[in-house]
Each structure stands twice: as structure tokens, then as C-alpha cells.
Short mmCIF file of C-alpha atoms in Angstrom, two decimals:
data_model
loop_
_atom_site.label_atom_id
_atom_site.label_comp_id
_atom_site.label_asym_id
_atom_site.label_seq_id
_atom_site.Cartn_x
_atom_site.Cartn_y
_atom_site.Cartn_z
CA MET E 16 78.69 90.04 104.14
CA ILE E 17 78.90 90.46 107.96
CA LEU E 18 76.40 93.37 108.18
CA ASP E 19 74.29 90.96 106.11
CA LEU E 20 74.76 88.60 108.88
CA LEU E 21 74.33 91.06 111.89
CA PHE E 22 71.43 92.66 110.17
CA PRO E 23 69.80 90.67 107.92
CA ASN E 24 67.02 92.32 105.14
CA ARG E 25 63.66 91.84 106.23
CA CYS E 26 60.47 92.04 104.77
CA ILE E 27 58.79 95.32 105.75
CA HIS E 28 55.07 92.96 106.66
CA CYS E 29 55.97 90.06 107.99
CA ASN E 30 59.65 90.46 109.16
CA ARG E 31 60.52 87.19 107.49
CA ILE E 32 64.42 87.68 106.56
CA ILE E 33 64.80 88.50 102.46
CA HIS E 34 67.42 88.78 99.87
CA SER E 35 68.86 91.99 100.55
CA ASP E 36 67.68 93.38 97.13
CA LEU E 37 63.68 92.79 98.00
CA LEU E 38 61.42 94.88 100.08
CA ILE E 39 58.56 91.96 100.69
CA CYS E 40 58.95 88.05 100.62
CA GLU E 41 56.74 86.48 98.00
CA ILE E 42 54.04 85.25 100.57
CA CYS E 43 53.14 89.00 101.49
CA PHE E 44 53.66 90.30 97.60
CA GLU E 45 50.35 88.35 96.89
CA HIS E 46 48.44 90.69 99.16
CA ILE E 47 49.77 93.82 97.71
CA HIS E 48 46.68 95.31 95.64
CA PHE E 49 47.70 96.24 92.18
CA THR E 50 45.19 98.07 89.56
CA HIS E 51 45.87 96.36 86.54
CA PHE E 52 45.22 99.43 84.91
CA ASP E 53 45.67 99.67 80.74
CA TYR E 54 47.73 102.85 80.23
CA PHE E 55 45.85 103.43 77.07
CA GLU E 56 42.20 102.74 78.31
CA GLU E 57 39.77 104.57 80.55
CA ASN E 58 40.71 104.27 84.31
CA ILE E 59 40.02 106.22 87.29
CA ILE E 60 42.79 108.90 86.92
CA LYS E 61 42.05 109.39 83.55
CA GLU E 62 38.46 110.34 84.54
CA LYS E 63 39.78 112.57 87.18
CA CYS E 64 42.44 114.45 85.34
CA LYS E 65 39.85 115.03 82.33
CA LEU E 66 38.08 117.25 84.90
CA LEU E 67 41.43 119.32 85.48
CA PHE E 68 43.17 119.17 82.35
CA PRO E 69 43.75 117.43 78.78
CA VAL E 70 45.26 114.08 79.47
CA GLU E 71 46.62 111.68 77.06
CA ASN E 72 47.21 108.25 79.20
CA THR E 73 47.47 107.40 82.49
CA TYR E 74 48.72 104.47 84.89
CA ALA E 75 48.69 103.59 88.27
CA LEU E 76 50.70 100.31 89.87
CA MET E 77 48.95 99.80 93.17
CA GLN E 78 45.66 101.09 95.39
CA PHE E 79 46.77 103.20 97.87
CA GLU E 80 43.88 102.16 101.02
CA GLU E 81 43.67 102.59 104.46
CA LYS E 82 46.30 99.96 106.08
CA ASN E 83 47.05 98.47 102.62
CA LEU E 84 50.26 97.13 102.07
CA SER E 85 50.80 99.68 99.31
CA ARG E 86 50.66 102.07 101.65
CA LYS E 87 53.56 100.79 103.70
CA VAL E 88 55.67 100.18 100.64
CA ILE E 89 54.90 104.11 99.80
CA HIS E 90 56.17 105.12 103.21
CA GLU E 91 59.28 103.04 103.43
CA LEU E 92 60.24 104.89 100.23
CA LYS E 93 59.15 108.63 101.62
CA TYR E 94 59.61 108.39 105.17
CA ARG E 95 62.19 105.51 106.28
CA ASN E 96 65.18 106.52 104.53
CA ARG E 97 64.64 103.43 101.81
CA GLU E 98 65.57 105.54 98.69
CA LYS E 99 66.21 102.01 96.77
CA THR E 100 62.61 101.15 97.52
CA GLY E 101 62.06 103.77 94.24
CA LYS E 102 63.89 100.98 92.34
CA ILE E 103 61.83 98.28 93.62
CA ILE E 104 58.87 99.86 92.23
CA ALA E 105 59.79 100.91 89.34
CA LYS E 106 60.91 97.20 88.49
CA TRP E 107 57.21 96.10 89.41
CA VAL E 108 55.93 98.67 86.82
CA THR E 109 58.24 97.51 84.00
CA GLU E 110 56.78 93.69 84.80
CA LYS E 111 52.93 95.21 83.88
CA LEU E 112 53.37 98.30 81.71
CA SER E 113 53.96 98.44 78.14
CA PHE E 114 54.10 101.56 75.91
CA ASP E 115 54.29 99.67 72.59
CA ASP E 116 55.30 101.82 69.92
CA LYS E 117 53.83 104.99 71.71
CA LYS E 118 56.60 105.93 74.09
CA PRO E 119 56.34 109.49 75.76
CA ASP E 120 59.09 111.97 74.95
CA LEU E 121 60.56 112.67 78.30
CA LEU E 122 59.92 111.48 81.99
CA VAL E 123 59.33 114.31 84.29
CA SER E 124 58.82 113.61 88.23
CA VAL E 125 57.04 116.24 90.78
CA PRO E 126 59.87 118.02 92.40
CA LEU E 127 60.23 118.56 95.74
CA HIS E 128 61.16 122.16 97.25
CA ILE E 129 65.30 122.27 97.71
CA LYS E 130 64.38 122.44 101.45
CA LYS E 131 62.48 119.52 101.54
CA GLU E 132 64.88 117.37 99.79
CA LYS E 133 67.63 118.58 101.94
CA GLU E 134 65.50 117.41 105.01
CA ARG E 135 64.68 114.06 103.61
CA GLY E 136 68.14 113.54 101.98
CA TYR E 137 66.83 112.65 98.25
CA ASN E 138 63.79 112.84 96.44
CA GLN E 139 61.85 109.58 96.37
CA LEU E 140 60.95 109.92 92.57
CA HIS E 141 64.28 110.12 91.05
CA LEU E 142 65.54 106.83 91.52
CA PHE E 143 62.35 105.25 90.25
CA THR E 144 62.19 107.57 87.11
CA GLU E 145 65.66 107.23 86.27
CA THR E 146 64.99 103.17 86.53
CA LEU E 147 62.09 103.77 84.11
CA SER E 148 63.96 105.60 81.86
CA GLN E 149 67.17 103.04 81.58
CA PHE E 150 64.38 100.32 81.29
CA TYR E 151 62.15 101.74 78.31
CA ASP E 152 64.96 103.96 76.69
CA ILE E 153 63.26 107.23 77.52
CA PRO E 154 65.32 110.44 78.46
CA PHE E 155 64.35 112.14 82.10
CA ASP E 156 64.59 115.46 83.20
CA HIS E 157 64.67 116.06 87.02
CA HIS E 158 65.05 119.93 86.62
CA LEU E 159 62.15 120.93 84.22
CA ILE E 160 59.88 121.85 86.94
CA LYS E 161 60.78 123.91 90.08
CA ARG E 162 58.62 123.93 92.98
CA ASN E 163 58.76 127.56 94.31
CA HIS E 164 57.07 127.20 97.95
CA TYR E 165 57.99 125.11 100.60
CA SER E 166 54.97 123.52 102.67
CA LYS E 167 54.55 120.33 104.96
CA ALA E 168 54.42 116.89 103.62
CA GLN E 169 50.68 116.27 101.54
CA ALA E 170 50.09 113.24 103.63
CA LEU E 171 50.25 115.62 106.83
CA GLN E 172 48.00 117.98 105.31
CA ASP E 173 43.85 117.70 105.63
CA LYS E 174 41.87 117.43 102.12
CA LYS E 175 40.49 120.79 102.04
CA HIS E 176 44.25 122.36 102.60
CA ARG E 177 45.42 119.85 99.31
CA LEU E 178 43.00 120.98 97.48
CA LYS E 179 44.12 124.77 98.01
CA ASN E 180 47.11 123.48 96.69
CA GLU E 181 49.08 126.61 97.90
CA ASN E 182 52.50 124.96 96.44
CA THR E 183 53.22 126.44 92.90
CA PHE E 184 55.49 125.29 90.30
CA SER E 185 57.45 126.71 87.03
CA LEU E 186 59.19 125.78 83.78
CA THR E 187 63.09 125.99 84.20
CA ARG E 188 63.40 126.11 80.28
CA LYS E 189 61.38 126.43 77.13
CA ILE E 190 60.13 123.08 75.82
CA SER E 191 57.38 122.63 73.08
CA GLU E 192 56.02 119.88 71.16
CA LYS E 193 56.82 117.00 73.33
CA HIS E 194 54.73 114.41 75.25
CA ILE E 195 55.73 114.68 78.69
CA LEU E 196 54.90 111.48 81.03
CA LEU E 197 54.48 113.27 84.79
CA ILE E 198 55.61 110.75 87.89
CA ASP E 199 54.25 110.92 91.21
CA ASP E 200 53.78 108.93 94.04
CA VAL E 201 50.45 108.89 95.02
CA PHE E 202 47.62 110.25 93.07
CA THR E 203 44.91 111.85 95.28
CA THR E 204 42.72 114.76 94.07
CA GLY E 205 45.12 115.40 91.09
CA ASN E 206 45.55 118.77 91.99
CA THR E 207 49.33 119.05 92.46
CA ILE E 208 49.24 117.11 88.73
CA SER E 209 47.13 119.42 87.43
CA THR E 210 48.95 122.74 88.26
CA ILE E 211 52.46 121.04 86.76
CA ALA E 212 50.21 120.14 83.61
CA TRP E 213 49.14 123.42 82.89
CA GLU E 214 52.57 124.99 83.09
CA ILE E 215 53.90 122.13 80.60
CA LEU E 216 50.54 122.57 78.39
CA ASN E 217 50.93 126.45 78.26
CA ALA E 218 54.41 126.44 77.37
CA GLY E 219 53.74 125.27 73.83
CA GLU E 220 52.11 122.26 71.79
CA ASN E 221 53.01 119.70 74.45
CA LYS E 222 51.16 116.56 75.73
CA VAL E 223 50.63 115.20 79.05
CA SER E 224 50.20 111.74 80.43
CA VAL E 225 50.24 110.89 84.16
CA LEU E 226 52.03 107.91 85.97
CA VAL E 227 51.78 106.93 89.60
CA MET E 228 52.91 104.93 92.28
CA ALA E 229 49.79 104.59 93.56
CA VAL E 230 46.26 105.90 93.87
CA ASP E 231 43.88 106.34 96.51
CA TYR E 232 40.51 106.19 95.72
#
């Protein structure tokens, strides 16, 4: 295509010209710090979640470190209007994560407030979640959880404010006896995930697991 010739896709790290379906070149891909977590075994996210709510399994694809390439990947998705990055990250997950015969019943991503979603133009987790849903053959629901309050991005809030978590969530319908896989981009304090998890756990005999693109140690 003419546009591809005039404005070729480039690696977000080194600026090399790459295929239009890619985000990072093969050389830079080797510099991403993947966690190599086992979804069913103990890891730092499970340890933190257990202090906040009963959790079944947890998984993070990447380490979210200062000046880390994974941080640049997440920022491309959230702040640079590159929604398709979610599909690319999901593909990386499918190459590393297997649920074996213990798949969750439903994929649910952390919602944006309707005002925030309109400002950004998309929820950065939707295409990611839908891609996982298709690959693993697990249904998703983008509307099960509602964010009731609008606030500035968590990345722009100081740690003390994030811990207060003034945002509250609610269920839009009854749900019971389901194993829900909660999906978010970055796991930091676990406060947001915990708030949503308790809404789900208190609604009935449900179970909650967690999957995030990256974990901030």
C-alpha cells in the first residue's frame, strides 16, 4: 500500500522498519523482561492478592520496570492511540500461557469510566481480552463490571492516592458459581483488582483469578 511506503511501521524501541502487524523488531523483542510465571503456582501477584482477597490463580506476562521496554509497550497501548497493541500483547500471552483443562468460565477486564473511554476512544483491555477469548475459547463480558466514578489515570496518581482507591465498582447483573478471570494492564498495589474481586465474590459462590499484562514490583 502507498501509505505503508510513505509511513512505514517502525519498531517502537529502535525505529527499524518492521511489518505492519508488529510492534517491536526481533532484536528488541529479546530485551523485553518476561516474568515466566506459572499460572497455577505461587508468584508475587498471588502473594499480594492473598493479602487482599481469596484468589485462585495469577499470571503476569511482563515486568513493569522503570525505563523497561515493557513500560513502553504498555504506554503505546494506553496513551498513543495504538489499540491494536492489545492484540499483539495477547498473542505473546497465548505463546506462554496454558490453562490446561482448568479454564476459567468468563474473562472480565477492568472497566474505564464511560467519560474516560470516550476521551481515549477505546478501552485498552478490550481487544486484548477479545483476542484471548477467541484463542482459548472462553467467553468475555465487557459490561459485567461498571466503574462508578471518574478520576485521572492511575499512572498519574501518587502511591498514597492509589491506595485510597476512590474509584468504586459495581456489578451490572447477578452472577454466581462462576470462575472469573479478571484482566488488567498493570498490577501495582492490587487495590483496584481487589475492589472488583470482592464485588464478584460477594455476589455468589464465585471464584476469581487474575491476569495482567505486566506487574510492577
